[in-house]
Coordinates of C-alpha atoms in Angstrom, one line a residue:
X980 CA 48.2 57.9 -11.1
X981 CA 46.1 55.1 -9.7
X982 CA 44.6 52.6 -12.1
X983 CA 41.7 50.5 -10.6
X984 CA 40.2 47.5 -12.5
X985 CA 37.4 45.7 -11.9
X986 CA 37.1 42.1 -11.1
X987 CA 36.3 39.9 -13.9
X988 CA 33.1 38.1 -13.6
X989 CA 32.6 34.5 -14.3
X990 CA 29.2 33.4 -15.1
X991 CA 28.9 29.8 -13.6
X992 CA 25.9 27.0 -14.6
X993 CA 24.3 26.2 -11.4
X994 CA 21.2 24.4 -12.1
X995 CA 19.0 23.2 -14.8
X996 CA 16.0 25.7 -15.2
X997 CA 13.2 23.0 -15.2
X998 CA 14.5 22.0 -11.7
X999 CA 14.0 25.5 -10.3
X1000 CA 10.3 25.4 -9.4
X1001 CA 8.3 28.7 -8.5
X1002 CA 8.9 29.6 -4.9
X1003 CA 11.1 26.6 -4.0
X1004 CA 14.8 27.0 -3.4
X1005 CA 17.6 25.2 -4.5
X1006 CA 20.9 25.0 -2.8
X1007 CA 24.2 25.3 -4.9
X1008 CA 27.5 25.2 -4.4
X1009 CA 29.9 27.9 -6.3
X1010 CA 33.4 27.4 -7.3
X1011 CA 34.8 29.3 -4.1
X1012 CA 33.3 26.6 -1.9
X1013 CA 30.3 28.9 -0.7
X1014 CA 26.9 27.9 -1.0
X1015 CA 23.9 29.9 -2.5
X1016 CA 20.2 29.7 -2.3
X1017 CA 18.7 30.2 -5.8
X1018 CA 15.0 31.0 -6.1
X1019 CA 12.5 31.9 -8.9
X1020 CA 9.4 34.0 -7.6
X1021 CA 5.8 34.0 -8.7
X1022 CA 6.9 36.6 -11.5
X1023 CA 9.7 34.6 -12.6
X1024 CA 12.4 36.8 -11.2
X1025 CA 15.6 34.7 -10.2
X1026 CA 17.4 35.7 -6.9
X1027 CA 20.7 34.1 -5.5
X1028 CA 21.3 34.8 -1.8
X1029 CA 23.6 32.9 0.8
X1030 CA 22.3 29.7 1.9
X1031 CA 23.7 29.9 5.2
X1032 CA 21.6 31.6 8.0
X1033 CA 23.6 34.6 9.5
X1034 CA 22.0 33.9 13.0
X1035 CA 22.3 30.0 13.2
X1036 CA 25.2 29.2 10.9
X1037 CA 22.9 26.6 9.4
X1038 CA 23.0 26.1 5.3
X1039 CA 19.0 26.3 5.4
X1040 CA 18.0 29.5 3.6
X1041 CA 17.2 27.4 0.4
X1042 CA 14.6 25.7 2.5
X1043 CA 13.0 29.6 3.5
X1044 CA 9.7 30.6 2.8
X1045 CA 9.4 32.7 -0.4
X1046 CA 7.1 35.6 0.4
X1047 CA 6.6 39.6 -0.4
X1048 CA 6.7 42.5 1.9
X1049 CA 5.2 45.6 0.3
X1050 CA 6.3 44.5 -3.2
X1051 CA 9.8 43.4 -1.7
X1052 CA 10.4 39.8 -2.6
X1053 CA 11.7 37.9 0.5
X1054 CA 12.7 34.9 2.1
X1055 CA 12.4 33.7 5.6
X1056 CA 14.9 31.5 7.3
X1057 CA 13.2 28.2 8.1
X1058 CA 15.2 28.0 11.6
X1059 CA 14.1 31.5 13.5
X1060 CA 11.9 33.1 10.7
X1061 CA 14.3 36.2 10.2
X1062 CA 13.1 37.7 6.6
X1063 CA 15.4 38.8 4.1
X1064 CA 15.1 40.9 1.1
X1065 CA 15.7 38.6 -2.0
X1066 CA 16.8 41.9 -3.9
X1067 CA 19.5 43.1 -1.6
X1068 CA 20.0 40.4 1.0
X1069 CA 19.1 43.2 3.8
X1070 CA 17.5 41.8 7.1
X1071 CA 13.9 43.1 7.4
X1072 CA 13.6 42.2 10.6
X1073 CA 17.1 42.9 12.1
X1074 CA 19.1 45.5 10.4
X1075 CA 22.4 43.8 11.7
X1076 CA 21.9 40.6 9.5
X1077 CA 22.2 40.5 6.0
X1078 CA 23.0 38.0 2.9
X1079 CA 25.3 38.4 0.1
X1080 CA 23.6 38.3 -3.3
X1081 CA 24.8 37.3 -6.5
X1082 CA 23.6 38.4 -10.2
X1083 CA 21.6 35.4 -11.6
X1084 CA 20.5 34.8 -15.2
X1085 CA 18.9 32.1 -17.2
X1086 CA 20.5 31.1 -20.4
X1087 CA 18.6 28.5 -22.5
X1088 CA 18.0 25.6 -20.3
X1089 CA 20.5 26.6 -17.4
X1090 CA 20.6 29.0 -14.6
X1091 CA 23.7 30.9 -13.9
X1092 CA 25.3 32.8 -11.0
X1093 CA 27.8 35.3 -11.6
X1094 CA 31.0 35.2 -9.3
X1095 CA 34.0 37.6 -9.4
X1096 CA 37.2 35.6 -10.2
X1097 CA 39.6 35.1 -7.4
X1098 CA 37.0 35.7 -4.9
X1099 CA 37.9 33.4 -1.7

């Protein structure tokens, strides 16, 4: 019999909520050393995706242009203008690219990102 357990999730405080303005990105450092780009859209939903542009390797996604494609919240890389879904991280212009996404929430005056314990 095989027993599979889900990795434990840790909510990490990453940003005071008042510093995250609508459609402006904030780069945050996660406990495992990875960078995430944090966004608040006009409808006040929170999203966290990789801050590293998969095409250039530059840490610039937090400086991207937040938008919408047919109801899908998006961010365009400021380098090559590749567009990614904020919900799924999938590239909308290039299906071979994607960004990692993380669950994100606001608790009181703090924005938090969920990461799996032990993730390298």
